[in-house]
Coordinates of C-alpha atoms in Angstrom, one line a residue:
M103 CA 7.2 -36.7 -0.5
A104 CA 4.2 -36.8 2.0
T105 CA 0.9 -35.4 0.9
L106 CA 0.6 -31.7 1.4
Y107 CA -2.5 -29.8 2.3
D108 CA -3.3 -26.2 1.6
Q109 CA -4.5 -23.6 4.1
F110 CA -8.1 -24.8 3.5
G111 CA -7.3 -28.5 4.2
R112 CA -7.3 -29.5 0.5
P113 CA -4.6 -31.9 -0.8
I114 CA -2.1 -30.4 -3.2
D115 CA -1.9 -31.6 -6.8
L116 CA 1.7 -30.8 -7.7
S117 CA 1.2 -31.5 -11.4
A118 CA -1.5 -28.7 -11.5
L119 CA 1.0 -26.2 -10.1
R120 CA 3.1 -26.4 -13.2
E121 CA 0.2 -25.6 -15.6
E122 CA -1.3 -22.2 -16.3
Q123 CA -5.0 -22.3 -15.5
A124 CA -6.5 -18.8 -15.7
T125 CA -5.9 -18.4 -19.5
A126 CA -8.0 -16.5 -22.0
N127 CA -9.5 -18.1 -25.1
L128 CA -11.3 -16.9 -28.2
T129 CA -14.3 -19.2 -28.2
G130 CA -14.8 -19.9 -24.5
V131 CA -16.2 -17.7 -21.7
R132 CA -12.8 -16.3 -20.6
Q133 CA -12.2 -13.6 -23.2
T134 CA -10.0 -10.5 -22.9
V135 CA -12.5 -8.3 -24.9
S136 CA -15.8 -7.4 -23.4
P137 CA -18.7 -5.1 -24.3
D138 CA -18.6 -1.6 -22.9
P139 CA -21.4 -1.3 -20.3
S140 CA -20.6 2.4 -19.7
S141 CA -22.0 3.4 -23.1
N142 CA -25.5 5.0 -22.8
L143 CA -25.5 4.2 -19.1
T144 CA -28.7 5.3 -17.3
P145 CA -29.7 5.2 -13.6
G146 CA -32.0 2.2 -14.4
R147 CA -29.3 0.4 -16.3
L148 CA -26.7 0.9 -13.5
A149 CA -29.1 -0.4 -10.9
Q150 CA -29.6 -3.5 -13.0
L151 CA -25.8 -4.0 -13.3
L152 CA -25.4 -3.7 -9.5
L153 CA -28.2 -6.1 -8.8
A154 CA -26.9 -8.7 -11.3
A155 CA -23.5 -8.5 -9.7
E156 CA -25.0 -9.8 -6.4
M157 CA -26.9 -12.6 -8.3
D158 CA -23.9 -14.4 -9.7
S159 CA -23.5 -12.3 -12.8
P160 CA -20.8 -9.7 -12.0
A161 CA -19.2 -9.6 -15.4
D162 CA -20.9 -6.4 -16.6
Y163 CA -20.4 -4.6 -13.3
L164 CA -16.7 -5.5 -13.3
A165 CA -16.3 -4.4 -16.9
L166 CA -17.9 -1.1 -15.9
A167 CA -15.5 -0.7 -13.0
E168 CA -12.7 -1.2 -15.5
R169 CA -14.1 1.4 -17.9
M170 CA -14.5 3.9 -15.1
E171 CA -10.8 3.8 -14.4
E172 CA -10.2 4.6 -18.1
K173 CA -12.8 7.3 -18.6
D174 CA -12.9 9.2 -15.3
W175 CA -9.6 10.8 -14.9
H176 CA -10.1 11.9 -11.3
Y177 CA -11.2 8.4 -10.2
R178 CA -8.2 6.8 -11.9
S179 CA -5.9 9.3 -10.3
V180 CA -7.1 8.9 -6.7
L181 CA -7.5 5.2 -7.0
G182 CA -4.0 4.9 -8.5
T183 CA -2.6 7.1 -5.7
R184 CA -4.0 4.8 -3.0
K185 CA -2.7 1.6 -4.7
R186 CA 0.7 3.0 -5.5
Q187 CA 1.2 4.4 -2.0
V188 CA 0.6 1.0 -0.4
S189 CA 2.3 -1.1 -3.0
Q190 CA 5.6 0.9 -2.5
L191 CA 5.7 0.5 1.3
E192 CA 8.7 -1.3 2.8
V193 CA 8.3 -5.1 3.0
T194 CA 10.2 -6.8 5.8
V195 CA 10.5 -10.5 6.7
T196 CA 10.9 -11.6 10.4
P197 CA 12.0 -15.2 11.3
A198 CA 9.7 -17.0 13.7
S199 CA 12.6 -17.4 16.1
D200 CA 16.4 -17.5 16.3
D201 CA 16.3 -21.2 15.5
K202 CA 18.4 -22.2 12.5
N203 CA 15.4 -23.8 10.8
D204 CA 13.3 -20.7 11.3
I205 CA 16.0 -18.5 9.9
A206 CA 16.4 -20.7 6.8
N207 CA 12.6 -20.4 6.3
S208 CA 12.8 -16.7 6.4
E209 CA 15.6 -16.6 3.9
I210 CA 13.3 -18.3 1.4
I211 CA 10.7 -15.7 1.9
Q212 CA 13.3 -12.9 1.7
D213 CA 14.3 -14.2 -1.7
F214 CA 10.7 -13.9 -2.8
V215 CA 10.5 -10.3 -1.4
D216 CA 13.8 -9.3 -3.1
R217 CA 12.4 -9.9 -6.6
N218 CA 12.1 -6.6 -8.5
I219 CA 8.5 -7.2 -9.5
L220 CA 6.9 -7.5 -6.1
Q221 CA 5.6 -3.9 -6.2
T222 CA 3.8 -4.5 -9.5
E223 CA 2.3 -7.7 -8.0
L224 CA 1.1 -5.9 -4.9
F225 CA -0.4 -3.1 -7.1
D226 CA -2.4 -5.7 -9.1
L227 CA -3.6 -7.4 -5.9
L228 CA -4.8 -3.9 -4.7
D229 CA -7.2 -4.0 -7.6
A230 CA -9.5 -5.3 -4.8
V231 CA -9.8 -1.7 -3.5
G232 CA -12.0 -0.8 -6.4
K233 CA -13.6 -4.1 -7.2
G234 CA -13.8 -5.7 -3.7
F235 CA -11.5 -8.7 -4.6
A236 CA -8.5 -9.6 -6.7
V237 CA -7.1 -12.9 -7.7
G238 CA -3.5 -13.6 -8.8
E239 CA -2.2 -16.8 -10.3
I240 CA 1.2 -18.0 -9.1
K241 CA 3.6 -19.1 -11.8
W242 CA 5.9 -21.7 -10.2
D243 CA 9.4 -22.6 -11.4
M244 CA 11.2 -25.8 -10.5
S245 CA 14.3 -25.5 -12.8
E246 CA 16.6 -25.6 -9.7
R247 CA 14.7 -28.4 -8.0
D248 CA 13.2 -25.9 -5.6
W249 CA 9.8 -24.3 -5.9
R250 CA 10.1 -20.6 -6.7
P251 CA 7.3 -18.2 -7.6
V252 CA 8.4 -16.5 -10.8
S253 CA 5.4 -14.1 -10.8
I254 CA 1.9 -13.5 -9.5
D255 CA -0.1 -12.7 -12.6
W256 CA -3.3 -10.6 -12.4
V257 CA -6.4 -12.6 -13.3
D258 CA -9.2 -10.7 -15.0
P259 CA -11.9 -10.4 -12.3
R260 CA -14.6 -11.1 -15.0
W261 CA -13.4 -14.7 -15.0
I262 CA -14.2 -15.0 -11.2
V263 CA -17.6 -15.9 -9.9
F264 CA -19.1 -16.3 -6.4
D265 CA -21.6 -19.0 -7.1
T266 CA -21.3 -20.8 -3.8
P267 CA -24.1 -20.4 -1.2
D268 CA -22.1 -18.0 0.9
R269 CA -21.2 -15.7 -2.1
R270 CA -17.8 -15.3 -0.5
T271 CA -15.6 -18.0 -2.1
P272 CA -14.1 -17.0 -5.5
R273 CA -14.1 -19.6 -8.2
L274 CA -12.7 -19.7 -11.7
L275 CA -15.2 -19.4 -14.5
S276 CA -14.9 -22.7 -16.5
D277 CA -15.7 -23.2 -20.2
T278 CA -19.1 -24.6 -19.2
G279 CA -20.0 -21.2 -17.6
Q280 CA -19.9 -22.6 -14.1
G281 CA -17.4 -21.9 -11.4
E282 CA -14.7 -24.3 -10.4
D283 CA -12.5 -24.3 -7.3
L284 CA -9.2 -22.4 -7.5
A285 CA -6.4 -24.9 -7.4
A286 CA -4.6 -25.2 -4.1
F287 CA -1.3 -23.4 -3.7
K288 CA -1.9 -21.9 -7.2
F289 CA -3.9 -18.7 -6.6
V290 CA -3.7 -15.7 -4.3
R291 CA -7.0 -14.3 -3.1
H292 CA -7.1 -10.8 -1.9
F293 CA -10.1 -9.0 -0.4
S294 CA -10.6 -5.3 0.5
S295 CA -12.9 -4.7 3.4
G296 CA -14.2 -1.3 2.2
K297 CA -17.4 -2.3 4.0
S298 CA -18.7 -5.4 5.8
G299 CA -20.7 -7.9 3.7
L300 CA -20.3 -9.6 0.4
P301 CA -16.9 -9.1 -1.4
I302 CA -18.6 -8.1 -4.6
R303 CA -20.3 -5.2 -2.7
A304 CA -17.2 -4.2 -0.7
G305 CA -15.3 -2.4 -3.6
L306 CA -15.2 1.3 -4.0
A307 CA -16.3 1.0 -7.6
R308 CA -19.9 0.4 -6.5
P309 CA -20.6 3.8 -4.8
A310 CA -18.2 5.5 -7.3
A311 CA -20.3 4.2 -10.2
W312 CA -23.1 6.6 -9.2
A313 CA -20.7 9.6 -9.1
Y314 CA -19.4 8.5 -12.5
L315 CA -22.9 8.4 -13.9
F316 CA -24.0 11.8 -12.6
K317 CA -20.7 13.3 -13.7
N318 CA -21.2 12.0 -17.2
F319 CA -24.6 13.7 -17.4
D320 CA -23.1 16.9 -16.0
L321 CA -20.2 16.9 -18.5
K322 CA -22.4 16.2 -21.5
G323 CA -24.6 19.1 -20.5
W324 CA -21.6 21.3 -19.9
V325 CA -20.2 20.6 -23.3
E326 CA -23.5 21.4 -25.0
F327 CA -23.7 24.5 -23.0
A328 CA -20.2 25.6 -24.0
E329 CA -21.1 24.9 -27.7
I330 CA -24.1 27.1 -27.5
Y331 CA -22.8 29.9 -25.4
G332 CA -19.1 29.6 -26.3
Q333 CA -19.6 31.0 -29.8
P334 CA -21.4 34.2 -30.8
L335 CA -24.8 33.9 -32.4
R336 CA -24.5 34.4 -36.2
V337 CA -27.3 36.4 -37.8
G338 CA -27.6 36.9 -41.6
K339 CA -29.7 39.7 -43.0
F340 CA -30.9 40.0 -46.5
G341 CA -32.8 42.7 -48.3
P342 CA -36.5 42.6 -49.5
G343 CA -35.5 41.8 -53.0
A344 CA -33.2 38.8 -52.2
T345 CA -33.7 35.8 -54.4
E346 CA -34.0 32.2 -53.1
E347 CA -30.5 31.5 -54.4
E348 CA -29.1 34.5 -52.4
K349 CA -30.9 33.3 -49.3
K350 CA -29.4 29.8 -49.6
T351 CA -25.9 31.4 -50.1
L352 CA -26.4 33.5 -46.9
L353 CA -27.6 30.4 -45.0
R354 CA -24.5 28.4 -46.1
A355 CA -22.3 31.3 -45.0
V356 CA -23.9 31.5 -41.6
A357 CA -23.6 27.7 -41.1
N358 CA -20.1 27.4 -42.3
I359 CA -18.5 30.4 -40.8
G360 CA -18.4 28.8 -37.3
R361 CA -16.2 26.0 -38.7
D362 CA -14.3 27.6 -41.5
A363 CA -14.2 31.2 -40.1
A364 CA -14.5 32.3 -43.7
A365 CA -17.4 32.9 -46.1
I366 CA -18.4 35.1 -49.1
I367 CA -21.8 36.7 -49.5
P368 CA -23.3 39.3 -51.9
Q369 CA -22.5 42.9 -51.0
S370 CA -26.2 43.6 -50.4
M371 CA -26.3 41.2 -47.5
L372 CA -25.1 41.6 -43.9
L373 CA -23.7 39.2 -41.2
E374 CA -23.8 40.1 -37.5
F375 CA -22.2 38.3 -34.5
V376 CA -24.2 38.6 -31.3
E377 CA -21.9 37.9 -28.3
A378 CA -23.3 35.7 -25.5
G379 CA -23.6 37.9 -22.4
G380 CA -23.5 37.1 -18.7
G381 CA -26.5 36.6 -16.6
A382 CA -28.2 33.2 -17.1
G383 CA -25.4 31.9 -19.3
T384 CA -22.7 32.5 -16.8
K385 CA -24.7 31.2 -13.9
G386 CA -25.5 28.0 -15.9
A387 CA -21.8 27.4 -16.4
D388 CA -21.2 27.8 -12.6
V389 CA -23.8 25.1 -11.9
Y390 CA -22.0 22.6 -14.2
E391 CA -18.6 23.4 -12.7
K392 CA -19.8 23.2 -9.1
L393 CA -21.4 19.8 -9.6
A394 CA -18.3 18.4 -11.3
K395 CA -16.1 19.7 -8.4
Y396 CA -18.5 18.3 -5.8
L397 CA -18.5 14.9 -7.4
D398 CA -14.7 14.9 -7.7
Q399 CA -14.3 15.8 -4.0
S400 CA -16.7 13.1 -3.1
L401 CA -14.6 10.6 -5.0
S402 CA -11.5 11.8 -3.2
K403 CA -13.1 11.3 0.2
L404 CA -14.4 7.9 -0.9
V405 CA -11.0 6.6 -2.1
L406 CA -8.5 8.5 0.0
G407 CA -10.5 9.6 3.0
Q408 CA -9.7 13.2 2.4
T409 CA -9.5 16.0 -0.2
A410 CA -6.7 18.2 1.0
T411 CA -4.0 16.6 -1.2
T412 CA -6.1 16.2 -4.4
D413 CA -8.5 19.2 -4.6
A414 CA -7.8 22.9 -4.1
I415 CA -9.7 23.7 -1.0
A416 CA -9.3 26.2 1.8
G417 CA -7.8 25.2 5.1
G418 CA -4.1 25.6 4.9
H419 CA -1.5 23.3 6.4
A420 CA -3.5 22.3 9.5
V421 CA -6.4 20.8 7.4
G422 CA -3.9 19.1 5.1
Q423 CA -2.1 17.6 8.1
E424 CA -5.3 16.3 9.6
H425 CA -6.4 14.8 6.3
N426 CA -3.0 13.1 5.9
D427 CA -3.6 11.4 9.3
V428 CA -6.9 9.9 8.0
R429 CA -5.2 8.8 4.9
G430 CA -2.5 7.1 7.0
D431 CA -5.2 5.0 8.7
I432 CA -6.4 3.8 5.3
E433 CA -2.8 3.1 4.2
R434 CA -2.2 0.9 7.3
A435 CA -5.5 -1.0 6.8
D436 CA -4.7 -1.8 3.2
A437 CA -1.2 -2.9 4.2
N438 CA -2.5 -5.1 7.0
E439 CA -4.9 -6.8 4.6
L440 CA -2.0 -7.4 2.1
E441 CA 0.1 -8.9 4.9
A442 CA -2.7 -11.4 5.8
T443 CA -3.1 -12.4 2.1
L444 CA 0.6 -13.0 1.5
Q445 CA 0.9 -14.9 4.8
R446 CA -1.9 -17.2 3.8
D447 CA -1.5 -17.6 0.1
V448 CA 2.3 -17.2 -0.5
I449 CA 4.4 -17.8 2.6
K450 CA 2.7 -21.1 3.6
P451 CA 2.8 -22.6 0.1
L452 CA 6.3 -21.5 -0.5
I453 CA 7.6 -23.0 2.8
D454 CA 5.6 -26.1 2.6
L455 CA 6.6 -27.0 -1.0
N456 CA 10.3 -26.5 -0.2
R457 CA 10.6 -27.6 3.4
G458 CA 7.4 -29.3 4.3
P459 CA 4.7 -28.2 6.9
Q460 CA 6.1 -26.2 9.7
K461 CA 5.0 -25.4 13.3
R462 CA 6.0 -21.8 12.8
Y463 CA 6.3 -19.6 9.7
P464 CA 8.1 -16.4 9.0
K465 CA 6.1 -13.2 9.3
I466 CA 5.9 -10.6 6.6
S467 CA 5.3 -7.0 7.4
I468 CA 4.3 -4.1 5.1
G469 CA 4.4 -0.5 6.3
R470 CA 6.5 2.5 7.1
A471 CA 9.3 2.5 9.6
E472 CA 8.3 4.1 12.9
E473 CA 8.8 7.8 12.6
T474 CA 10.4 9.6 15.6
D475 CA 9.7 13.2 16.6
I476 CA 13.3 14.2 16.8
A477 CA 12.5 17.8 18.0
G478 CA 10.3 16.5 20.8
L479 CA 12.7 13.8 21.8
S480 CA 15.6 16.3 21.9
D481 CA 13.6 18.7 24.0
A482 CA 12.6 16.0 26.5
L483 CA 16.2 14.7 26.8
A484 CA 17.4 18.3 27.4
K485 CA 15.1 18.6 30.4
L486 CA 15.3 15.0 31.8
V487 CA 19.0 14.1 31.5
P488 CA 20.2 17.0 33.7
L489 CA 17.7 15.7 36.3
G490 CA 19.4 12.3 36.4
L491 CA 17.5 10.3 33.8
R492 CA 19.9 7.7 32.4
V493 CA 19.4 7.0 28.6
S494 CA 21.2 4.7 26.3
E495 CA 23.2 6.6 23.7
T496 CA 22.9 3.7 21.3
E497 CA 19.1 3.7 21.6
I498 CA 18.9 7.4 21.0
R499 CA 21.1 7.1 17.9
G500 CA 18.9 4.3 16.6
K501 CA 15.7 6.4 17.0
M502 CA 17.3 9.3 15.2
G503 CA 18.7 7.1 12.5
L504 CA 22.3 8.1 13.3
K505 CA 25.4 5.8 13.2
E506 CA 28.2 5.7 15.7
P507 CA 31.0 7.9 14.3
E508 CA 34.1 6.0 13.3
N509 CA 36.6 8.5 14.6
D510 CA 37.0 12.1 15.9
L511 CA 37.1 13.5 12.4
D512 CA 33.5 12.4 11.7
V513 CA 32.2 14.1 14.8
L514 CA 29.9 17.1 14.2
G515 CA 30.3 19.8 16.9
A516 CA 32.5 20.0 19.9
R517 CA 35.0 17.1 20.5
R518 CA 35.2 15.5 23.9
P519 CA 38.5 16.2 25.7
A520 CA 41.0 13.3 25.9
P521 CA 41.0 11.6 29.3
D522 CA 43.9 12.4 31.6
T523 CA 46.8 10.0 31.6
P524 CA 47.1 8.1 34.9
P525 CA 50.2 9.0 36.9
S526 CA 51.6 5.5 36.7
K527 CA 51.7 5.7 32.9
S528 CA 52.8 9.3 32.5
R529 CA 56.1 9.9 30.9
M530 CA 59.1 9.5 33.3
P531 CA 61.4 12.4 34.1
D532 CA 64.3 12.7 31.7
P533 CA 67.6 12.1 33.6
T534 CA 69.6 14.1 31.1
L535 CA 67.7 17.3 31.9
P536 CA 69.3 19.8 34.3
R537 CA 68.1 19.6 38.0
E538 CA 66.0 22.7 37.7
D539 CA 64.1 21.3 34.7
L540 CA 63.9 17.9 36.3
S541 CA 62.3 19.3 39.4
Q542 CA 59.8 21.3 37.4
D543 CA 59.0 18.3 35.3
H544 CA 58.5 16.0 38.3
T545 CA 56.5 18.6 40.2
A546 CA 54.1 19.3 37.2
H547 CA 53.3 15.6 36.7
H548 CA 53.0 14.9 40.4
S549 CA 50.6 17.8 40.7
Q550 CA 48.6 16.6 37.7
G551 CA 48.3 13.1 39.1
A552 CA 47.4 14.3 42.5
E553 CA 44.8 16.7 41.1
H554 CA 43.3 13.9 39.0
D555 CA 43.1 11.6 42.1
L556 CA 41.6 14.3 44.2
A557 CA 39.0 15.2 41.6
D558 CA 37.9 11.5 41.6
R559 CA 37.5 11.5 45.3
L560 CA 35.6 14.7 45.4
T561 CA 33.3 13.4 42.6
T562 CA 32.6 10.3 44.6
L563 CA 31.9 12.2 47.7
V564 CA 29.4 14.6 46.0
E565 CA 27.7 11.7 44.3
S566 CA 27.2 10.0 47.6
A567 CA 25.9 13.1 49.3
A568 CA 23.5 13.9 46.4
A569 CA 22.3 10.4 45.8
P570 CA 19.2 10.5 48.1
A571 CA 18.0 13.8 46.7
L572 CA 18.6 12.7 43.1
T573 CA 16.8 9.4 43.7
E574 CA 13.7 11.3 45.0
L575 CA 13.7 13.5 42.0
I576 CA 14.1 10.6 39.5
D577 CA 11.3 8.7 41.2
Q578 CA 9.0 11.7 40.7
V579 CA 10.0 11.9 37.0
K580 CA 9.3 8.2 36.6
L581 CA 5.8 8.7 37.9
Q582 CA 5.2 11.3 35.3
M583 CA 6.7 9.0 32.6
E584 CA 4.2 6.2 33.5
D585 CA 1.2 8.5 33.1
A586 CA 2.4 10.4 30.0
S587 CA 1.0 9.5 26.6
D588 CA 4.0 10.8 24.6
L589 CA 7.1 12.9 24.8
H590 CA 5.3 16.2 24.5
D591 CA 2.9 15.2 27.3
L592 CA 5.9 14.1 29.4
A593 CA 7.6 17.5 28.9
S594 CA 4.4 19.3 29.9
R595 CA 4.1 17.2 33.0
I596 CA 7.7 17.8 34.0
L597 CA 7.3 21.6 33.6
T598 CA 4.0 21.4 35.6
V599 CA 5.5 19.6 38.7
Y600 CA 8.9 21.4 38.5
P601 CA 7.9 24.3 40.8
D602 CA 6.7 21.8 43.5
L603 CA 10.0 19.7 43.5
D604 CA 11.9 20.0 46.8
M605 CA 15.5 21.0 45.9
T606 CA 16.7 21.7 49.4
A607 CA 18.6 18.5 49.9
L608 CA 20.2 18.6 46.4
A609 CA 21.1 22.3 46.9
A610 CA 22.8 21.4 50.2
A611 CA 24.8 18.6 48.6
M612 CA 25.9 20.9 45.8
R613 CA 26.9 23.6 48.4
D614 CA 29.0 21.2 50.3
G615 CA 30.6 19.9 47.2
M616 CA 31.5 23.4 46.0
L617 CA 32.9 24.2 49.4
A618 CA 35.0 20.9 49.4
A619 CA 36.3 21.7 45.9
D620 CA 37.3 25.2 47.0
L621 CA 39.2 23.9 50.1
A622 CA 40.8 21.2 48.0
G623 CA 42.0 23.8 45.5
R624 CA 43.5 25.9 48.3
A625 CA 45.2 22.8 49.7
E626 CA 46.5 21.9 46.3
I627 CA 48.1 25.3 45.8
D628 CA 49.8 25.1 49.2
A629 CA 51.2 21.7 48.3
L630 CA 52.4 23.0 44.9
V631 CA 54.2 25.9 46.6
G632 CA 55.9 23.5 49.1
S633 CA 57.1 21.2 46.3
L634 CA 58.6 24.2 44.4
A635 CA 60.3 25.3 47.6
E636 CA 61.9 21.9 48.1
G637 CA 63.2 21.8 44.6
M638 CA 65.0 25.1 44.8

């Protein structure tokens, strides 16, 4: 087999693809257990962690980002929502062309997509949303003489360093403490462009860390406040002649009654419970709660771009709908970044290893199917089709997600009348019938055939007469369609120009057609009467 080169121009070492490289060890630098930098975190300590992350020592910052997802429930919720929403989008594969070779290439990629663990792998790659980057190791299988990715395993980001001059190329932390290049066709590198600049600074965990810190201080103060004001003040009173032993007994009772809710004291002593009132105590609780809500809403905006679906705020459906649109922009951006990553680090290696380098590669797409405004489309069709706009029924069914009915029993609503039987194929008169019945039978079918032929000629005549007027109207509708931005805009434009449309020629054609139909009907009646007279 000829030498293969990866997407960065490096030769492929096939033997390295069969070995697991990003493994943990007990004595080396790649360990699964790490210190908890979130303990006793202060603003000064956090600033040091963020600075060290930029200077080739990101391990503590990445460990903090991991702890934040464990300790801050709101941050974990909104971050998980964003990752799950994108990882569960539909994944489609499109061949590069209709060529047999391109179709065979797309089938290989489709097999990769059809594995039932792809959503989990995409979720792990979206770890880059919080940390700025994510690396996955491809586990290759050659048991059937073909290269197949068994899984894309999440690599602990603490084992990745950016010690190159550009601070953008991820490298695997080696046992020497230095970074080594990630093996070609072995790793998937995903980056989240939360902001422009260095990958280590692009993750959402960096700004979220400050909200996490402030919220921790707020919650600690709130808990202490609740401990002080949440229980009544216990006051023990003793008489002037109380002994030291009696005073100690009373003190123990006061101290323990908060935990045990029970105590015994001499009859001569007194215990009072002073309830915490409102005023400063209640206002203090409001401050803690407002700060916690503010920080949670800030995190929601940071991660999801909105707060309407996560925090109870005023605004109703309109605000929620607007915020959902913003959230959709973020979803599409994350999906586009995932597409580029898979195209570069999965599709090319998978095709090259099995079929060699190609001029064209299949395309992978991640996203929602295009949604159609059925109500708007139906409203527009109801206005435009009567004006002469010709629309493909198959195309409209496709936009609405409807299939062609298999038979008349499946049709919802009114059924179309069966077409008239041509006279040449109508049933012949029965020679065994009496003459009177035979004449009526022949007359009825002759009349039916003549009526059908006459209706066709009248339809053709009216169409020819109305064609110039309809063409002019359709041209004006087409002009509005070219300028319209969507179906609602088109409907508004049609309603606006409708009063100015010249219907004179069309009205004349319709008048002449109705007159011709009336005269034809009269003539048909005369002919029917004559036929009946001949048969008598």
